[in-house]
PDB file of C-alpha atoms in Angstrom:
ATOM      1  CA  MET A   1     -60.376 -54.273  39.555  1.00 50.00           C
ATOM      2  CA  SER A   2     -59.507 -57.210  37.303  1.00 57.00           C
ATOM      3  CA  ILE A   3     -58.773 -60.707  38.536  1.00 55.00           C
ATOM      4  CA  ALA A   4     -55.124 -60.370  37.441  1.00 51.00           C
ATOM      5  CA  SER A   5     -54.700 -57.101  39.366  1.00 56.00           C
ATOM      6  CA  THR A   6     -56.315 -58.573  42.473  1.00 56.00           C
ATOM      7  CA  LEU A   7     -54.084 -61.647  42.272  1.00 49.00           C
ATOM      8  CA  SER A   8     -50.982 -59.481  41.816  1.00 54.00           C
ATOM      9  CA  LEU A   9     -51.935 -57.320  44.817  1.00 52.00           C
ATOM     10  CA  ASN A  10     -52.505 -60.385  46.988  1.00 55.00           C
ATOM     11  CA  ILE A  11     -49.110 -61.801  45.995  1.00 53.00           C
ATOM     12  CA  GLN A  12     -47.399 -58.495  46.842  1.00 55.00           C
ATOM     13  CA  LYS A  13     -49.089 -58.386  50.252  1.00 57.00           C
ATOM     14  CA  LYS A  14     -48.089 -61.979  50.943  1.00 57.00           C
ATOM     15  CA  VAL A  15     -44.477 -61.313  49.923  1.00 54.00           C
ATOM     16  CA  GLY A  16     -44.446 -58.208  52.149  1.00 62.00           C
ATOM     17  CA  ARG A  17     -45.713 -60.215  55.127  1.00 71.00           C
ATOM     18  CA  GLN A  18     -43.137 -62.923  54.472  1.00 72.00           C
ATOM     19  CA  ARG A  19     -40.320 -60.356  54.408  1.00 72.00           C
ATOM     20  CA  LEU A  20     -41.545 -58.777  57.650  1.00 76.00           C
ATOM     21  CA  ARG A  21     -41.799 -62.196  59.300  1.00 77.00           C
ATOM     22  CA  LYS A  22     -38.321 -63.139  58.071  1.00 75.00           C
ATOM     23  CA  PHE A  23     -36.892 -59.857  59.397  1.00 74.00           C
ATOM     24  CA  PHE A  24     -38.578 -60.368  62.771  1.00 78.00           C
ATOM     25  CA  LEU A  25     -37.380 -63.969  63.137  1.00 79.00           C
ATOM     26  CA  GLY A  26     -33.862 -63.001  62.080  1.00 76.00           C
ATOM     27  CA  SER A  27     -33.804 -60.213  64.673  1.00 79.00           C
ATOM     28  CA  ILE A  28     -34.651 -62.495  67.609  1.00 85.00           C
ATOM     29  CA  PRO A  29     -31.072 -63.787  68.273  1.00 84.00           C
ATOM     30  CA  PHE A  30     -29.700 -60.227  68.185  1.00 83.00           C
ATOM     31  CA  LEU A  31     -32.398 -58.974  70.549  1.00 87.00           C
ATOM     32  CA  ILE A  32     -31.583 -61.811  72.956  1.00 89.00           C
ATOM     33  CA  LEU A  33     -27.860 -60.984  72.836  1.00 87.00           C
ATOM     34  CA  ILE A  34     -28.479 -57.281  73.454  1.00 85.00           C
ATOM     35  CA  THR A  35     -30.865 -58.093  76.318  1.00 87.00           C
ATOM     36  CA  VAL A  36     -28.370 -60.438  77.998  1.00 87.00           C
ATOM     37  CA  TRP A  37     -25.620 -57.853  77.485  1.00 85.00           C
ATOM     38  CA  HIS A  38     -27.743 -55.179  79.160  1.00 83.00           C
ATOM     39  CA  LEU A  39     -28.729 -57.517  82.018  1.00 85.00           C
ATOM     40  CA  ASN A  40     -25.054 -58.229  82.632  1.00 83.00           C
ATOM     41  CA  GLU A  41     -24.525 -54.486  82.941  1.00 80.00           C
ATOM     42  CA  VAL A  42     -27.409 -54.177  85.430  1.00 81.00           C
ATOM     43  CA  PHE A  43     -26.635 -57.215  87.610  1.00 82.00           C
ATOM     44  CA  ASN A  44     -22.845 -57.160  87.117  1.00 80.00           C
ATOM     45  CA  TRP A  45     -22.537 -60.893  86.406  1.00 82.00           C
ATOM     46  CA  LEU A  46     -19.155 -60.334  84.758  1.00 79.00           C
ATOM     47  CA  GLU A  47     -16.762 -57.493  85.479  1.00 78.00           C
ATOM     48  CA  PRO A  48     -16.459 -54.677  82.875  1.00 75.00           C
ATOM     49  CA  VAL A  49     -12.907 -55.836  82.202  1.00 76.00           C
ATOM     50  CA  PHE A  50     -14.451 -58.902  80.516  1.00 82.00           C
ATOM     51  CA  ILE A  51     -17.634 -57.429  79.028  1.00 85.00           C
ATOM     52  CA  PRO A  52     -17.848 -53.624  78.750  1.00 86.00           C
ATOM     53  CA  LYS A  53     -20.986 -51.579  79.124  1.00 84.00           C
ATOM     54  CA  VAL A  54     -23.030 -50.863  76.013  1.00 84.00           C
ATOM     55  CA  SER A  55     -22.490 -47.137  76.532  1.00 84.00           C
ATOM     56  CA  GLU A  56     -18.698 -47.604  76.719  1.00 85.00           C
ATOM     57  CA  VAL A  57     -18.645 -49.384  73.358  1.00 87.00           C
ATOM     58  CA  TRP A  58     -20.780 -46.624  71.839  1.00 88.00           C
ATOM     59  CA  GLU A  59     -18.500 -43.917  73.287  1.00 87.00           C
ATOM     60  CA  ALA A  60     -15.366 -45.708  72.054  1.00 87.00           C
ATOM     61  CA  PHE A  61     -16.385 -45.032  68.449  1.00 87.00           C
ATOM     62  CA  PHE A  62     -16.481 -41.275  68.988  1.00 86.00           C
ATOM     63  CA  ILE A  63     -13.314 -41.271  71.118  1.00 84.00           C
ATOM     64  CA  LEU A  64     -11.366 -42.920  68.294  1.00 82.00           C
ATOM     65  CA  GLN A  65     -12.796 -40.406  65.832  1.00 82.00           C
ATOM     66  CA  GLU A  66     -12.753 -37.244  67.971  1.00 80.00           C
ATOM     67  CA  ASP A  67      -9.495 -35.811  66.557  1.00 76.00           C
ATOM     68  CA  CYS A  68     -10.637 -36.196  62.940  1.00 74.00           C
ATOM     69  CA  GLU A  69     -10.548 -32.878  61.085  1.00 76.00           C
ATOM     70  CA  GLY A  70     -13.432 -33.630  58.766  1.00 72.00           C
ATOM     71  CA  PHE A  71     -14.769 -35.783  55.948  1.00 73.00           C
ATOM     72  CA  SER A  72     -11.827 -35.082  53.624  1.00 74.00           C
ATOM     73  CA  ALA A  73      -9.365 -36.204  56.293  1.00 69.00           C
ATOM     74  CA  ALA A  74     -11.364 -39.388  56.871  1.00 70.00           C
ATOM     75  CA  ILE A  75     -11.419 -40.229  53.150  1.00 77.00           C
ATOM     76  CA  ALA A  76      -7.677 -39.543  52.939  1.00 69.00           C
ATOM     77  CA  LEU A  77      -7.123 -42.099  55.754  1.00 72.00           C
ATOM     78  CA  ASP A  78      -5.570 -39.461  57.990  1.00 72.00           C
ATOM     79  CA  GLN A  79      -4.177 -40.999  61.173  1.00 73.00           C
ATOM     80  CA  SER A  80      -6.177 -38.526  63.259  1.00 72.00           C
ATOM     81  CA  CYS A  81      -9.345 -40.293  62.046  1.00 78.00           C
ATOM     82  CA  MET A  82      -8.517 -43.625  63.649  1.00 82.00           C
ATOM     83  CA  MET A  83     -11.928 -45.292  63.468  1.00 85.00           C
ATOM     84  CA  SER A  84     -12.736 -44.399  59.875  1.00 86.00           C
ATOM     85  CA  THR A  85      -9.169 -45.235  58.808  1.00 86.00           C
ATOM     86  CA  HIS A  86      -9.453 -48.768  60.189  1.00 87.00           C
ATOM     87  CA  ILE A  87     -12.901 -49.280  58.645  1.00 89.00           C
ATOM     88  CA  LEU A  88     -11.960 -47.926  55.207  1.00 89.00           C
ATOM     89  CA  SER A  89      -8.685 -49.878  55.192  1.00 88.00           C
ATOM     90  CA  SER A  90     -10.488 -53.183  55.764  1.00 90.00           C
ATOM     91  CA  VAL A  91     -13.302 -52.393  53.324  1.00 90.00           C
ATOM     92  CA  GLY A  92     -10.786 -51.243  50.702  1.00 90.00           C
ATOM     93  CA  ARG A  93      -8.842 -54.485  50.981  1.00 90.00           C
ATOM     94  CA  VAL A  94     -12.016 -56.539  50.670  1.00 90.00           C
ATOM     95  CA  LEU A  95     -13.121 -54.590  47.585  1.00 91.00           C
ATOM     96  CA  LEU A  96      -9.721 -54.843  45.892  1.00 92.00           C
ATOM     97  CA  ALA A  97      -9.390 -58.567  46.586  1.00 91.00           C
ATOM     98  CA  SER A  98     -12.959 -59.153  45.376  1.00 91.00           C
ATOM     99  CA  ILE A  99     -12.471 -57.143  42.174  1.00 93.00           C
ATOM    100  CA  ILE A 100      -9.396 -59.224  41.346  1.00 93.00           C
ATOM    101  CA  GLY A 101     -10.215 -62.620  42.842  1.00 92.00           C
ATOM    102  CA  LEU A 102     -13.889 -63.137  41.986  1.00 93.00           C
ATOM    103  CA  PRO A 103     -13.746 -62.559  38.184  1.00 93.00           C
ATOM    104  CA  ALA A 104     -10.445 -64.445  37.889  1.00 94.00           C
ATOM    105  CA  GLY A 105     -11.779 -67.411  39.864  1.00 92.00           C
ATOM    106  CA  ILE A 106     -15.046 -67.499  37.901  1.00 92.00           C
ATOM    107  CA  ALA A 107     -13.340 -67.278  34.495  1.00 91.00           C
ATOM    108  CA  LEU A 108     -10.704 -69.896  35.242  1.00 91.00           C
ATOM    109  CA  GLY A 109     -13.261 -72.155  36.927  1.00 91.00           C
ATOM    110  CA  ILE A 110     -15.546 -72.078  33.879  1.00 89.00           C
ATOM    111  CA  PHE A 111     -12.698 -72.907  31.501  1.00 88.00           C
ATOM    112  CA  ALA A 112     -11.474 -75.681  33.807  1.00 88.00           C
ATOM    113  CA  GLY A 113     -14.993 -77.106  33.927  1.00 87.00           C
ATOM    114  CA  MET A 114     -15.195 -77.034  30.134  1.00 85.00           C
ATOM    115  CA  SER A 115     -11.742 -78.478  29.490  1.00 84.00           C
ATOM    116  CA  ARG A 116     -10.487 -81.661  31.112  1.00 82.00           C
ATOM    117  CA  PRO A 117      -6.792 -80.882  30.351  1.00 85.00           C
ATOM    118  CA  ILE A 118      -7.036 -77.470  32.062  1.00 83.00           C
ATOM    119  CA  SER A 119      -8.870 -79.080  34.965  1.00 83.00           C
ATOM    120  CA  LYS A 120      -6.182 -81.742  35.384  1.00 84.00           C
ATOM    121  CA  VAL A 121      -3.492 -79.047  35.489  1.00 86.00           C
ATOM    122  CA  LEU A 122      -5.205 -76.639  37.907  1.00 84.00           C
ATOM    123  CA  GLU A 123      -7.224 -78.911  40.195  1.00 83.00           C
ATOM    124  CA  PRO A 124      -4.242 -80.436  42.087  1.00 85.00           C
ATOM    125  CA  ILE A 125      -2.680 -77.047  42.882  1.00 82.00           C
ATOM    126  CA  GLY A 126      -6.118 -75.759  43.848  1.00 79.00           C
ATOM    127  CA  ILE A 127      -6.639 -78.648  46.267  1.00 81.00           C
ATOM    128  CA  PHE A 128      -3.176 -77.983  47.687  1.00 82.00           C
ATOM    129  CA  ALA A 129      -3.911 -74.269  48.168  1.00 78.00           C
ATOM    130  CA  ASN A 130      -7.341 -74.918  49.693  1.00 76.00           C
ATOM    131  CA  SER A 131      -6.010 -77.540  52.086  1.00 76.00           C
ATOM    132  CA  ILE A 132      -3.834 -74.906  53.750  1.00 75.00           C
ATOM    133  CA  SER A 133      -5.748 -72.416  55.860  1.00 69.00           C
ATOM    134  CA  GLY A 134      -5.352 -68.791  54.834  1.00 72.00           C
ATOM    135  CA  ILE A 135      -3.978 -68.029  58.292  1.00 76.00           C
ATOM    136  CA  ALA A 136      -1.155 -70.531  57.736  1.00 80.00           C
ATOM    137  CA  TRP A 137       0.098 -68.401  54.837  1.00 83.00           C
ATOM    138  CA  ILE A 138       0.495 -65.293  57.020  1.00 84.00           C
ATOM    139  CA  PRO A 139       4.092 -65.960  58.250  1.00 84.00           C
ATOM    140  CA  LEU A 140       5.279 -66.609  54.690  1.00 86.00           C
ATOM    141  CA  ALA A 141       3.377 -63.585  53.389  1.00 86.00           C
ATOM    142  CA  ILE A 142       5.066 -61.375  55.988  1.00 86.00           C
ATOM    143  CA  VAL A 143       8.476 -62.695  54.902  1.00 87.00           C
ATOM    144  CA  TRP A 144       7.650 -62.143  51.222  1.00 88.00           C
ATOM    145  CA  PHE A 145       5.799 -58.819  51.363  1.00 86.00           C
ATOM    146  CA  GLY A 146       6.451 -57.374  54.815  1.00 83.00           C
ATOM    147  CA  VAL A 147       3.799 -55.932  57.117  1.00 81.00           C
ATOM    148  CA  GLY A 148       1.059 -53.997  55.324  1.00 80.00           C
ATOM    149  CA  TRP A 149      -1.346 -54.025  52.400  1.00 82.00           C
ATOM    150  CA  MET A 150       0.363 -56.634  50.239  1.00 86.00           C
ATOM    151  CA  THR A 151       0.324 -59.269  52.965  1.00 87.00           C
ATOM    152  CA  THR A 152      -3.392 -58.872  53.711  1.00 87.00           C
ATOM    153  CA  LEU A 153      -4.234 -58.668  49.996  1.00 88.00           C
ATOM    154  CA  PHE A 154      -2.309 -61.879  49.287  1.00 89.00           C
ATOM    155  CA  ILE A 155      -4.102 -63.751  52.083  1.00 89.00           C
ATOM    156  CA  MET A 156      -7.518 -62.579  50.888  1.00 88.00           C
ATOM    157  CA  LEU A 157      -6.821 -63.348  47.230  1.00 89.00           C
ATOM    158  CA  ASN A 158      -5.590 -66.820  48.123  1.00 88.00           C
ATOM    159  CA  THR A 159      -8.856 -67.465  49.972  1.00 88.00           C
ATOM    160  CA  ILE A 160     -11.309 -65.855  47.541  1.00 90.00           C
ATOM    161  CA  PHE A 161      -9.784 -67.033  44.262  1.00 91.00           C
ATOM    162  CA  TRP A 162      -9.613 -70.763  44.992  1.00 89.00           C
ATOM    163  CA  LEU A 163     -13.066 -70.978  46.573  1.00 89.00           C
ATOM    164  CA  MET A 164     -14.515 -69.178  43.568  1.00 91.00           C
ATOM    165  CA  PHE A 165     -12.538 -71.356  41.157  1.00 91.00           C
ATOM    166  CA  PHE A 166     -13.827 -74.632  42.626  1.00 89.00           C
ATOM    167  CA  ASN A 167     -17.449 -73.488  42.821  1.00 89.00           C
ATOM    168  CA  ALA A 168     -17.453 -72.283  39.205  1.00 90.00           C
ATOM    169  CA  MET A 169     -15.715 -75.433  37.973  1.00 90.00           C
ATOM    170  CA  MET A 170     -18.097 -77.777  39.792  1.00 87.00           C
ATOM    171  CA  GLY A 171     -21.066 -75.741  38.584  1.00 88.00           C
ATOM    172  CA  VAL A 172     -19.982 -76.209  34.961  1.00 88.00           C
ATOM    173  CA  ARG A 173     -19.283 -79.900  35.484  1.00 86.00           C
ATOM    174  CA  SER A 174     -22.825 -80.433  36.760  1.00 84.00           C
ATOM    175  CA  ILE A 175     -24.275 -79.374  33.380  1.00 84.00           C
ATOM    176  CA  ALA A 176     -25.070 -82.176  30.938  1.00 82.00           C
ATOM    177  CA  ARG A 177     -22.841 -82.081  27.843  1.00 81.00           C
ATOM    178  CA  VAL A 178     -25.871 -82.588  25.618  1.00 84.00           C
ATOM    179  CA  TYR A 179     -26.695 -78.868  25.953  1.00 81.00           C
ATOM    180  CA  GLU A 180     -23.243 -77.907  24.685  1.00 80.00           C
ATOM    181  CA  GLN A 181     -23.566 -80.277  21.753  1.00 82.00           C
ATOM    182  CA  SER A 182     -27.015 -78.883  20.922  1.00 84.00           C
ATOM    183  CA  VAL A 183     -25.710 -75.306  20.695  1.00 82.00           C
ATOM    184  CA  LEU A 184     -22.724 -76.355  18.570  1.00 81.00           C
ATOM    185  CA  THR A 185     -24.950 -78.461  16.308  1.00 83.00           C
ATOM    186  CA  MET A 186     -27.165 -75.449  15.631  1.00 82.00           C
ATOM    187  CA  GLY A 187     -24.132 -73.423  14.537  1.00 80.00           C
ATOM    188  CA  GLY A 188     -23.324 -71.726  17.822  1.00 79.00           C
ATOM    189  CA  SER A 189     -19.774 -70.760  18.761  1.00 82.00           C
ATOM    190  CA  ARG A 190     -17.833 -71.643  21.907  1.00 81.00           C
ATOM    191  CA  TRP A 191     -18.702 -68.179  23.228  1.00 84.00           C
ATOM    192  CA  ASP A 192     -22.393 -68.977  22.708  1.00 84.00           C
ATOM    193  CA  VAL A 193     -21.911 -72.157  24.721  1.00 83.00           C
ATOM    194  CA  ILE A 194     -20.296 -70.203  27.569  1.00 83.00           C
ATOM    195  CA  THR A 195     -22.874 -67.396  27.676  1.00 82.00           C
ATOM    196  CA  ASN A 196     -26.004 -69.458  26.978  1.00 82.00           C
ATOM    197  CA  VAL A 197     -25.223 -72.811  28.593  1.00 84.00           C
ATOM    198  CA  TYR A 198     -22.394 -72.854  31.111  1.00 85.00           C
ATOM    199  CA  LEU A 199     -22.742 -69.420  32.681  1.00 84.00           C
ATOM    200  CA  PRO A 200     -26.515 -69.687  33.313  1.00 82.00           C
ATOM    201  CA  GLY A 201     -26.275 -73.311  34.408  1.00 83.00           C
ATOM    202  CA  ALA A 202     -23.391 -72.691  36.792  1.00 85.00           C
ATOM    203  CA  MET A 203     -24.876 -69.462  38.186  1.00 85.00           C
ATOM    204  CA  PRO A 204     -26.301 -70.971  41.417  1.00 83.00           C
ATOM    205  CA  SER A 205     -22.892 -72.486  42.215  1.00 86.00           C
ATOM    206  CA  ILE A 206     -21.133 -69.244  41.304  1.00 88.00           C
ATOM    207  CA  ILE A 207     -23.366 -67.115  43.536  1.00 86.00           C
ATOM    208  CA  SER A 208     -23.024 -69.616  46.367  1.00 84.00           C
ATOM    209  CA  GLY A 209     -19.269 -69.467  45.877  1.00 87.00           C
ATOM    210  CA  MET A 210     -19.316 -65.679  46.033  1.00 88.00           C
ATOM    211  CA  ARG A 211     -21.111 -65.712  49.388  1.00 85.00           C
ATOM    212  CA  MET A 212     -18.714 -68.339  50.735  1.00 86.00           C
ATOM    213  CA  SER A 213     -15.701 -66.457  49.398  1.00 87.00           C
ATOM    214  CA  MET A 214     -16.757 -63.197  51.017  1.00 85.00           C
ATOM    215  CA  GLY A 215     -17.386 -64.903  54.359  1.00 85.00           C
ATOM    216  CA  PHE A 216     -14.091 -66.792  54.433  1.00 86.00           C
ATOM    217  CA  GLY A 217     -12.329 -63.786  52.917  1.00 86.00           C
ATOM    218  CA  TRP A 218     -13.436 -61.535  55.776  1.00 86.00           C
ATOM    219  CA  ARG A 219     -12.183 -64.079  58.310  1.00 86.00           C
ATOM    220  CA  ALA A 220      -8.835 -64.368  56.564  1.00 86.00           C
ATOM    221  CA  LEU A 221      -8.548 -60.585  56.305  1.00 86.00           C
ATOM    222  CA  ILE A 222      -9.134 -59.993  60.021  1.00 87.00           C
ATOM    223  CA  ALA A 223      -6.574 -62.664  60.947  1.00 87.00           C
ATOM    224  CA  ALA A 224      -4.056 -61.215  58.472  1.00 87.00           C
ATOM    225  CA  GLU A 225      -4.583 -57.683  59.800  1.00 87.00           C
ATOM    226  CA  MET A 226      -4.079 -58.888  63.373  1.00 86.00           C
ATOM    227  CA  ILE A 227      -0.703 -60.434  62.596  1.00 84.00           C
ATOM    228  CA  GLY A 228       0.610 -58.816  59.434  1.00 79.00           C
ATOM    229  CA  GLY A 229      -1.342 -55.579  59.048  1.00 78.00           C
ATOM    230  CA  ASP A 230      -0.547 -51.983  59.930  1.00 81.00           C
ATOM    231  CA  SER A 231      -4.171 -50.797  59.863  1.00 83.00           C
ATOM    232  CA  GLY A 232      -7.693 -52.171  59.588  1.00 87.00           C
ATOM    233  CA  LEU A 233     -10.271 -53.555  61.982  1.00 89.00           C
ATOM    234  CA  GLY A 234      -8.252 -56.699  62.720  1.00 89.00           C
ATOM    235  CA  PHE A 235      -5.225 -54.571  63.579  1.00 90.00           C
ATOM    236  CA  MET A 236      -7.411 -52.357  65.794  1.00 90.00           C
ATOM    237  CA  ILE A 237      -8.844 -55.369  67.658  1.00 91.00           C
ATOM    238  CA  PHE A 238      -5.402 -56.890  68.259  1.00 90.00           C
ATOM    239  CA  SER A 239      -3.744 -53.652  69.382  1.00 89.00           C
ATOM    240  CA  SER A 240      -6.716 -52.750  71.614  1.00 88.00           C
ATOM    241  CA  ALA A 241      -6.641 -56.202  73.237  1.00 87.00           C
ATOM    242  CA  SER A 242      -2.928 -55.834  73.997  1.00 86.00           C
ATOM    243  CA  GLU A 243      -3.724 -52.539  75.757  1.00 85.00           C
ATOM    244  CA  PHE A 244      -6.737 -54.068  77.599  1.00 87.00           C
ATOM    245  CA  LYS A 245      -9.183 -51.701  75.873  1.00 87.00           C
ATOM    246  CA  ILE A 246     -11.979 -54.240  75.849  1.00 89.00           C
ATOM    247  CA  GLU A 247     -14.593 -51.723  74.672  1.00 90.00           C
ATOM    248  CA  GLU A 248     -12.585 -51.110  71.471  1.00 89.00           C
ATOM    249  CA  VAL A 249     -12.275 -54.864  70.920  1.00 91.00           C
ATOM    250  CA  PHE A 250     -16.061 -55.241  71.169  1.00 91.00           C
ATOM    251  CA  LEU A 251     -16.510 -52.231  68.882  1.00 92.00           C
ATOM    252  CA  GLY A 252     -14.270 -53.762  66.216  1.00 91.00           C
ATOM    253  CA  VAL A 253     -16.066 -57.116  66.360  1.00 90.00           C
ATOM    254  CA  ILE A 254     -19.487 -55.458  66.098  1.00 91.00           C
ATOM    255  CA  ILE A 255     -18.446 -53.281  63.140  1.00 92.00           C
ATOM    256  CA  ILE A 256     -17.014 -56.292  61.293  1.00 90.00           C
ATOM    257  CA  SER A 257     -20.285 -58.172  61.790  1.00 88.00           C
ATOM    258  CA  LEU A 258     -22.411 -55.217  60.679  1.00 90.00           C
ATOM    259  CA  ILE A 259     -20.327 -54.646  57.537  1.00 90.00           C
ATOM    260  CA  PHE A 260     -20.573 -58.282  56.473  1.00 87.00           C
ATOM    261  CA  LEU A 261     -24.294 -58.452  57.274  1.00 86.00           C
ATOM    262  CA  ALA A 262     -24.883 -55.327  55.179  1.00 87.00           C
ATOM    263  CA  THR A 263     -22.743 -56.704  52.336  1.00 86.00           C
ATOM    264  CA  ASP A 264     -24.593 -60.007  52.324  1.00 83.00           C
ATOM    265  CA  ARG A 265     -28.059 -58.474  52.710  1.00 83.00           C
ATOM    266  CA  TYR A 266     -27.793 -55.553  50.295  1.00 84.00           C
ATOM    267  CA  CYS A 267     -25.238 -56.820  47.747  1.00 83.00           C
ATOM    268  CA  LEU A 268     -24.914 -60.596  47.601  1.00 81.00           C
ATOM    269  CA  ILE A 269     -28.524 -61.656  48.239  1.00 79.00           C
ATOM    270  CA  PRO A 270     -29.990 -59.144  45.708  1.00 82.00           C
ATOM    271  CA  LEU A 271     -27.337 -60.262  43.200  1.00 79.00           C
ATOM    272  CA  GLU A 272     -28.307 -63.886  43.805  1.00 75.00           C
ATOM    273  CA  LYS A 273     -31.995 -63.138  43.286  1.00 77.00           C
ATOM    274  CA  TRP A 274     -31.391 -61.016  40.184  1.00 77.00           C
ATOM    275  CA  THR A 275     -29.118 -63.504  38.434  1.00 74.00           C
ATOM    276  CA  ILE A 276     -31.265 -66.557  39.164  1.00 67.00           C
ATOM    277  CA  HIS A 277     -34.418 -64.719  38.074  1.00 65.00           C
ATOM    278  CA  ARG A 278     -32.544 -63.308  35.063  1.00 64.00           C
ATOM    279  CA  TRP A 279     -31.678 -66.778  33.801  1.00 60.00           C
ATOM    280  CA  GLY A 280     -35.167 -68.105  34.494  1.00 55.00           C
ATOM    281  CA  LEU A 281     -34.110 -70.716  37.034  1.00 55.00           C
ATOM    282  CA  VAL A 282     -37.013 -69.938  39.382  1.00 49.00           C
ATOM    283  CA  TRP A 283     -40.522 -68.583  38.920  1.00 41.00           C
ATOM    284  CA  LYS A 284     -40.927 -64.908  39.716  1.00 45.00           C
ATOM    285  CA  PRO A 285     -44.400 -63.304  40.097  1.00 41.00           C
ATOM    286  CA  HIS A 286     -44.981 -60.235  37.929  1.00 40.00           C
TER     287      HIS A 286
END
């Protein structure tokens, strides 16, 4: 075996050990929570009306889904499939708001970072929109759009778009203008400047903005569904709490956490690694 192959194998083993160690350390808080939860069930520190049994939360999922007539009914958001309907409604809203809000915020943020006049026009209204919590818009959104999809979509878009806009704009502003002038001097177009200077240079800020937007977007969505939604996990949590079904409240909270953890771990973090490695901003072993 060559020296290069041996070195590569050692690096892969080290990376594997680091990932395993990171996974183990990240699992410790969850293991502690589950242990305390189970101990509460054994020693009855708090009554089940405050903290349900683990088995009751697990059973609640199947109770909410027991009348579902099959996969096709679940995909069609049939009301008999209560659990899957709430999950798919929330996920669908997040996807739609992300598809609209993220690209729009990135594009406008890049142009605002490149152009001082555009920045002077958009930055004040952006500061105004960001200064008002997404939850504060819910009463107005209900008046404007009624209870349902449009209200929750508006709240999410308002949160995602402006966070993404500011991160992209500040990322572009952090790039020295000398790089733009160098590309233009060598005969490059404005598009070349965007694709070869501003987009790569602002990528860390953009990816950071995406992770922030998704986190704050989920929070805004759940609050909007609680007050102005007719379906979704936030709606399920609120309606279950009003009926004192504490096990369904816990189930909704756990599912929300798992969905966001999965989104961050399997979508946003890989995207962050791929883009930063793609633009050569960090060293990557081969």
